[in-house]
XYZ file of C-alpha atoms in Angstrom:
364
model
C 12.520 25.490 -48.207
C 8.964 24.838 -47.745
C 6.420 26.053 -45.265
C 7.717 25.978 -41.671
C 6.057 23.646 -39.404
C 3.775 24.738 -36.610
C 5.228 25.148 -33.121
C 3.698 24.025 -30.140
C 5.022 25.674 -26.888
C 4.316 22.576 -24.932
C 5.780 20.012 -27.488
C 7.874 21.521 -30.010
C 7.483 21.392 -33.775
C 4.201 19.551 -34.879
C 3.692 18.169 -38.270
C 0.873 20.243 -39.906
C -0.557 16.905 -41.508
C -1.014 14.972 -38.114
C -4.844 14.238 -37.684
C -4.221 12.230 -34.664
C -6.459 13.642 -32.092
C -7.813 12.319 -28.682
C -11.472 13.327 -27.450
C -12.449 12.347 -24.092
C -16.025 12.268 -22.396
C -14.993 13.099 -18.644
C -18.228 12.363 -16.667
C -18.486 13.920 -13.196
C -20.149 12.625 -10.400
C -20.093 15.787 -8.601
C -21.964 17.535 -11.691
C -24.210 14.808 -12.594
C -27.259 17.038 -12.481
C -25.594 19.250 -14.902
C -24.582 16.561 -17.259
C -28.243 15.219 -17.231
C -29.491 18.610 -18.649
C -27.350 18.100 -21.888
C -28.370 15.432 -24.433
C -24.440 14.864 -25.401
C -21.239 15.502 -23.017
C -18.694 17.586 -23.761
C -15.811 16.631 -25.856
C -12.157 17.539 -24.897
C -9.445 17.756 -27.653
C -5.699 17.024 -26.954
C -2.512 16.404 -29.325
C -2.928 12.371 -28.741
C 0.413 11.863 -30.992
C 2.315 13.351 -28.145
C 0.656 13.105 -25.107
C -2.192 10.708 -23.412
C -5.587 12.117 -22.511
C -6.182 13.572 -19.055
C -7.102 10.200 -16.841
C -10.629 10.454 -15.591
C -11.507 11.354 -12.133
C -14.855 10.848 -10.608
C -13.675 13.852 -7.955
C -12.093 17.271 -8.410
C -8.380 16.664 -8.331
C -6.248 18.217 -5.979
C -3.606 20.928 -6.812
C -0.863 20.073 -9.144
C 1.805 21.526 -6.384
C 0.215 19.675 -3.495
C 1.986 16.203 -2.216
C 0.503 13.160 -3.327
C -0.802 12.337 0.313
C -0.909 16.045 1.591
C -4.794 15.531 2.155
C -4.797 11.800 3.164
C -6.950 12.207 6.499
C -9.290 9.398 7.422
C -12.693 10.256 9.207
C -12.496 6.703 10.817
C -16.026 6.923 12.448
C -17.935 9.006 10.074
C -20.388 6.610 8.802
C -22.672 3.930 10.979
C -21.249 1.114 9.052
C -17.618 2.139 10.158
C -18.992 2.743 13.881
C -20.434 -0.772 13.881
C -17.420 -2.315 12.355
C -15.202 -0.744 15.042
C -17.169 -2.257 17.785
C -17.270 -5.479 16.083
C -13.272 -5.405 15.787
C -13.139 -4.551 19.612
C -15.111 -7.201 20.625
C -13.415 -9.800 18.533
C -10.047 -8.544 19.402
C -10.920 -8.559 23.344
C -12.437 -12.297 22.931
C -9.330 -13.399 20.909
C -6.897 -12.279 23.696
C -8.830 -13.777 26.468
C -9.059 -17.054 24.470
C -5.206 -16.946 23.732
C -4.710 -16.628 27.351
C -6.781 -19.169 28.525
C -5.299 -21.396 25.976
C -2.050 -20.779 26.987
C -2.568 -21.221 30.834
C -4.324 -24.400 30.352
C -2.136 -25.970 27.570
C -5.156 -26.180 25.229
C -3.870 -26.168 21.718
C -7.387 -25.789 20.114
C -7.856 -22.807 21.938
C -4.531 -21.103 20.938
C -5.291 -22.103 17.267
C -8.732 -20.633 17.398
C -7.268 -17.428 19.031
C -4.803 -17.059 16.039
C -7.605 -17.588 13.735
C -9.592 -14.842 15.002
C -6.695 -12.507 15.155
C -6.164 -12.897 11.517
C -9.787 -12.292 10.873
C -9.659 -9.100 12.916
C -6.639 -7.933 10.804
C -8.927 -8.511 7.465
C -11.787 -6.820 9.256
C -9.377 -3.910 9.906
C -8.655 -3.763 6.179
C -11.928 -3.310 5.509
C -12.388 -0.435 7.823
C -9.423 0.918 6.274
C -10.885 0.749 2.772
C -14.141 2.376 4.323
C -12.028 5.425 5.357
C -9.688 5.569 2.564
C -12.143 5.545 -0.053
C -13.618 8.819 1.037
C -10.285 10.630 0.258
C -10.358 12.541 -2.782
C -8.048 11.604 -5.691
C -4.701 12.988 -5.756
C -1.904 13.267 -8.427
C -0.719 9.758 -7.678
C -4.052 7.870 -7.400
C -5.750 9.928 -10.319
C -8.799 7.662 -10.057
C -9.216 7.959 -6.119
C -9.072 5.109 -3.665
C -12.550 3.699 -4.380
C -10.988 0.067 -5.570
C -9.666 -0.105 -1.940
C -13.104 -1.377 -0.866
C -12.816 -3.993 -3.859
C -9.444 -4.925 -3.022
C -10.714 -5.409 0.728
C -13.820 -7.480 -0.375
C -11.245 -9.838 -2.682
C -9.292 -10.416 0.550
C -12.043 -11.138 2.707
C -13.464 -13.863 -0.192
C -10.047 -15.218 -0.422
C -9.526 -15.724 3.343
C -13.164 -17.560 3.397
C -12.393 -19.748 0.728
C -9.082 -20.827 2.520
C -11.268 -21.113 5.547
C -13.492 -23.261 3.585
C -10.783 -25.735 2.527
C -9.103 -25.717 6.057
C -12.424 -27.080 7.355
C -12.678 -29.781 4.892
C -9.042 -30.694 5.858
C -9.976 -30.813 9.843
C -13.062 -33.080 9.037
C -10.874 -35.614 6.904
C -8.315 -35.548 9.636
C -10.935 -35.923 12.339
C -12.461 -39.056 10.191
C -8.976 -40.374 9.954
C -7.692 -39.994 13.427
C -11.160 -40.173 15.456
C -10.459 -37.381 17.941
C -13.837 -35.928 18.106
C -14.000 -36.745 22.053
C -11.155 -34.363 22.782
C -12.478 -31.150 21.490
C -15.630 -30.791 23.866
C -13.462 -27.711 25.582
C -14.190 -25.987 22.353
C -17.863 -25.771 22.855
C -17.748 -22.476 25.270
C -15.341 -20.960 23.005
C -17.881 -21.830 19.903
C -20.854 -20.565 22.017
C -19.363 -17.105 22.795
C -17.814 -16.718 19.245
C -21.314 -17.486 17.939
C -22.779 -14.542 19.934
C -20.165 -12.144 18.946
C -20.484 -12.945 15.261
C -24.426 -13.035 14.940
C -23.813 -9.250 16.462
C -21.988 -8.615 13.289
C -24.660 -10.585 10.891
C -27.029 -8.047 12.376
C -25.011 -5.092 11.987
C -24.764 -5.814 8.320
C -27.988 -7.748 7.732
C -29.069 -6.000 4.879
C -26.215 -7.724 2.980
C -26.761 -11.128 4.320
C -27.545 -12.596 0.847
C -25.428 -14.933 -1.743
C -25.979 -13.073 -4.768
C -26.605 -9.349 -4.649
C -26.571 -6.529 -7.334
C -23.342 -4.387 -6.545
C -24.038 -0.769 -7.270
C -21.091 0.658 -5.892
C -17.793 -0.303 -4.414
C -19.253 -0.194 -0.822
C -21.779 -2.872 -1.465
C -18.817 -5.443 -2.153
C -17.104 -4.348 0.974
C -20.039 -4.684 3.255
C -21.008 -7.734 1.801
C -17.631 -9.315 2.050
C -17.890 -8.172 6.066
C -21.102 -10.009 6.396
C -20.195 -13.040 4.766
C -17.085 -13.036 6.906
C -18.977 -13.036 10.608
C -21.650 -15.066 8.724
C -19.266 -17.690 7.922
C -17.606 -17.686 11.431
C -21.147 -18.009 12.976
C -22.009 -21.050 10.689
C -18.896 -22.638 11.627
C -19.385 -22.035 15.565
C -22.886 -23.451 15.085
C -21.336 -26.581 13.170
C -18.946 -27.418 16.302
C -22.031 -26.831 18.609
C -24.309 -29.088 16.671
C -21.246 -31.745 16.394
C -20.921 -31.624 19.979
C -24.707 -32.247 20.574
C -24.982 -35.109 18.294
C -21.734 -36.707 19.846
C -23.311 -36.522 22.973
C -26.340 -38.368 21.670
C -23.850 -40.898 20.406
C -24.072 -40.412 16.709
C -20.560 -41.368 15.205
C -18.352 -39.200 12.788
C -20.678 -36.199 13.844
C -17.856 -33.615 13.800
C -16.902 -34.965 10.331
C -20.221 -34.580 8.925
C -20.970 -31.163 10.389
C -17.613 -29.707 9.224
C -18.029 -31.106 5.857
C -21.589 -29.619 5.599
C -20.016 -26.010 6.862
C -17.182 -26.283 4.579
C -19.628 -26.844 1.593
C -21.906 -24.024 2.889
C -18.866 -21.299 3.317
C -17.442 -22.153 -0.030
C -21.007 -21.617 -1.821
C -21.546 -18.396 -0.089
C -18.244 -16.918 -0.572
C -17.723 -18.102 -4.342
C -19.745 -15.393 -6.327
C -18.188 -12.552 -4.362
C -14.730 -13.836 -4.891
C -15.705 -14.201 -8.881
C -17.272 -10.619 -8.882
C -14.243 -8.863 -7.104
C -11.703 -10.940 -9.185
C -13.382 -9.823 -12.315
C -13.189 -6.135 -11.384
C -9.700 -6.535 -10.529
C -8.707 -8.184 -13.625
C -10.778 -5.519 -15.609
C -12.815 -7.739 -17.569
C -15.594 -6.171 -19.759
C -18.662 -4.784 -17.633
C -20.623 -7.524 -16.539
C -24.051 -5.490 -17.023
C -23.183 -5.186 -20.950
C -23.333 -8.285 -23.132
C -20.533 -9.227 -25.483
C -22.837 -9.182 -28.430
C -23.488 -5.637 -27.612
C -19.944 -4.333 -27.975
C -19.592 -6.380 -31.168
C -22.833 -4.873 -32.710
C -21.671 -1.234 -31.709
C -18.231 -2.008 -33.591
C -20.128 -2.965 -36.749
C -22.219 0.149 -36.414
C -19.377 2.313 -36.019
C -17.177 0.565 -39.157
C -20.201 0.880 -41.220
C -20.405 4.816 -40.542
C -19.818 6.663 -43.621
C -16.866 8.552 -42.348
C -15.039 5.679 -40.571
C -12.604 3.335 -42.253
C -11.551 1.564 -39.550
C -12.132 0.661 -35.548
C -9.281 -0.845 -33.423
C -8.013 -1.253 -29.832
C -11.600 -1.006 -28.138
C -11.127 -1.809 -24.604
C -13.789 -1.503 -21.815
C -13.820 -2.424 -17.929
C -15.287 -1.500 -14.730
C -13.285 0.637 -12.341
C -15.849 0.002 -9.541
C -19.046 -1.513 -9.590
C -21.490 1.116 -11.416
C -18.631 2.828 -13.358
C -17.635 1.441 -16.674
C -14.531 2.842 -18.555
C -13.519 2.614 -22.288
C -11.151 3.616 -24.889
C -10.990 2.834 -28.592
C -9.309 4.008 -31.770
C -11.218 5.284 -34.718
C -9.715 6.047 -38.445
C -11.405 8.538 -40.151
C -11.475 8.568 -43.882
C -9.984 11.505 -45.593
C -12.265 14.558 -45.733
C -14.244 13.042 -42.997
C -15.802 14.961 -40.200
C -14.353 14.309 -36.854
C -17.035 15.843 -34.858
C -19.533 14.008 -36.173
C -17.826 10.587 -35.876
C -17.048 11.424 -32.468
C -20.757 12.273 -31.492
C -22.045 9.111 -33.137
C -19.629 6.896 -30.997
C -20.303 8.643 -27.803
C -23.963 8.125 -28.336
C -23.685 4.401 -29.136
C -21.578 3.716 -25.997
C -23.442 5.983 -24.004
C -26.350 4.214 -24.465
C -24.525 0.869 -23.309
C -23.823 2.470 -19.916
C -20.013 3.568 -20.710
C -19.793 6.499 -18.443
C -16.245 7.488 -19.212
C -15.143 6.999 -23.025
C -11.809 8.284 -24.626
C -11.728 8.013 -28.497
C -8.569 8.889 -30.582
C -9.114 9.445 -34.032
C -6.470 9.227 -36.740
C -6.768 10.351 -40.406
C -6.582 7.478 -43.084
């Protein structure tokens, strides 16, 4: 009959010769000081031939019996950026409502169009405010990584809108050149001046992010930068209309075409780096702060280790800026020491800045 196979109370019968084990280093942001005191993180072991490793969570998970959204409570005005953004939203919403009413009463299509543009922009900024509040919520059984990526998504949405704005300004400049309608748009100057002052207030609120290329260390950096670029792009657009009106009064031909074209290029150049950075994180490319050659070098060092026969399925990405995640599979030679292999591999990738690494080992 042979020896009876081992019984696992969770999974049933498990073959005694199965060496496939998963080890995960789970670095807790809340216990960073404790982790810093130990030279190597602890290794958690699970039956990877049947189950997947427990997902990483930068915060303590809720109780398993609690509903997914039981603790989904937002403190909307908990921080200064949130209060400033709420004030900016209120000013923009009030101004767009007044502009829409005046446009409808006077029959000015340009005012109505600009009011809808502002309303749509307010919607995007509202999503940014929502992301700020939601990101403070702890992970739950459904969103096991938490809600931090909402801020990355909000920044990507703002960047996408601003790229569309750049394209629409270029089309408007081309239309003005072909139809020569510049003289019919002087009534927009009052609107542009008012809008400029409102948006300059927003630029002052988020002035520390008023740069094209910044180093994103947290998800909040991306969201705040996108808000600053949003109001900055609207300010540049309003300033372009004001400058075009002044040049037209001096008799400069095609002034609006020139100004709108310059504004279109300026907005595009401002937003493109943010669009690429947020898109890369959402597409889960390899961490940008680690050179591809470093991953290749680590792979070669692991395969050259005496107890390792093969390395496969190495995947690395950024969950949010400043938090790199990775997983890979290592085939250990017969008689090899799993623990020594795991410590060696964890040490290599820890030096690269991979904060959350899961390794599955299999016997050859």
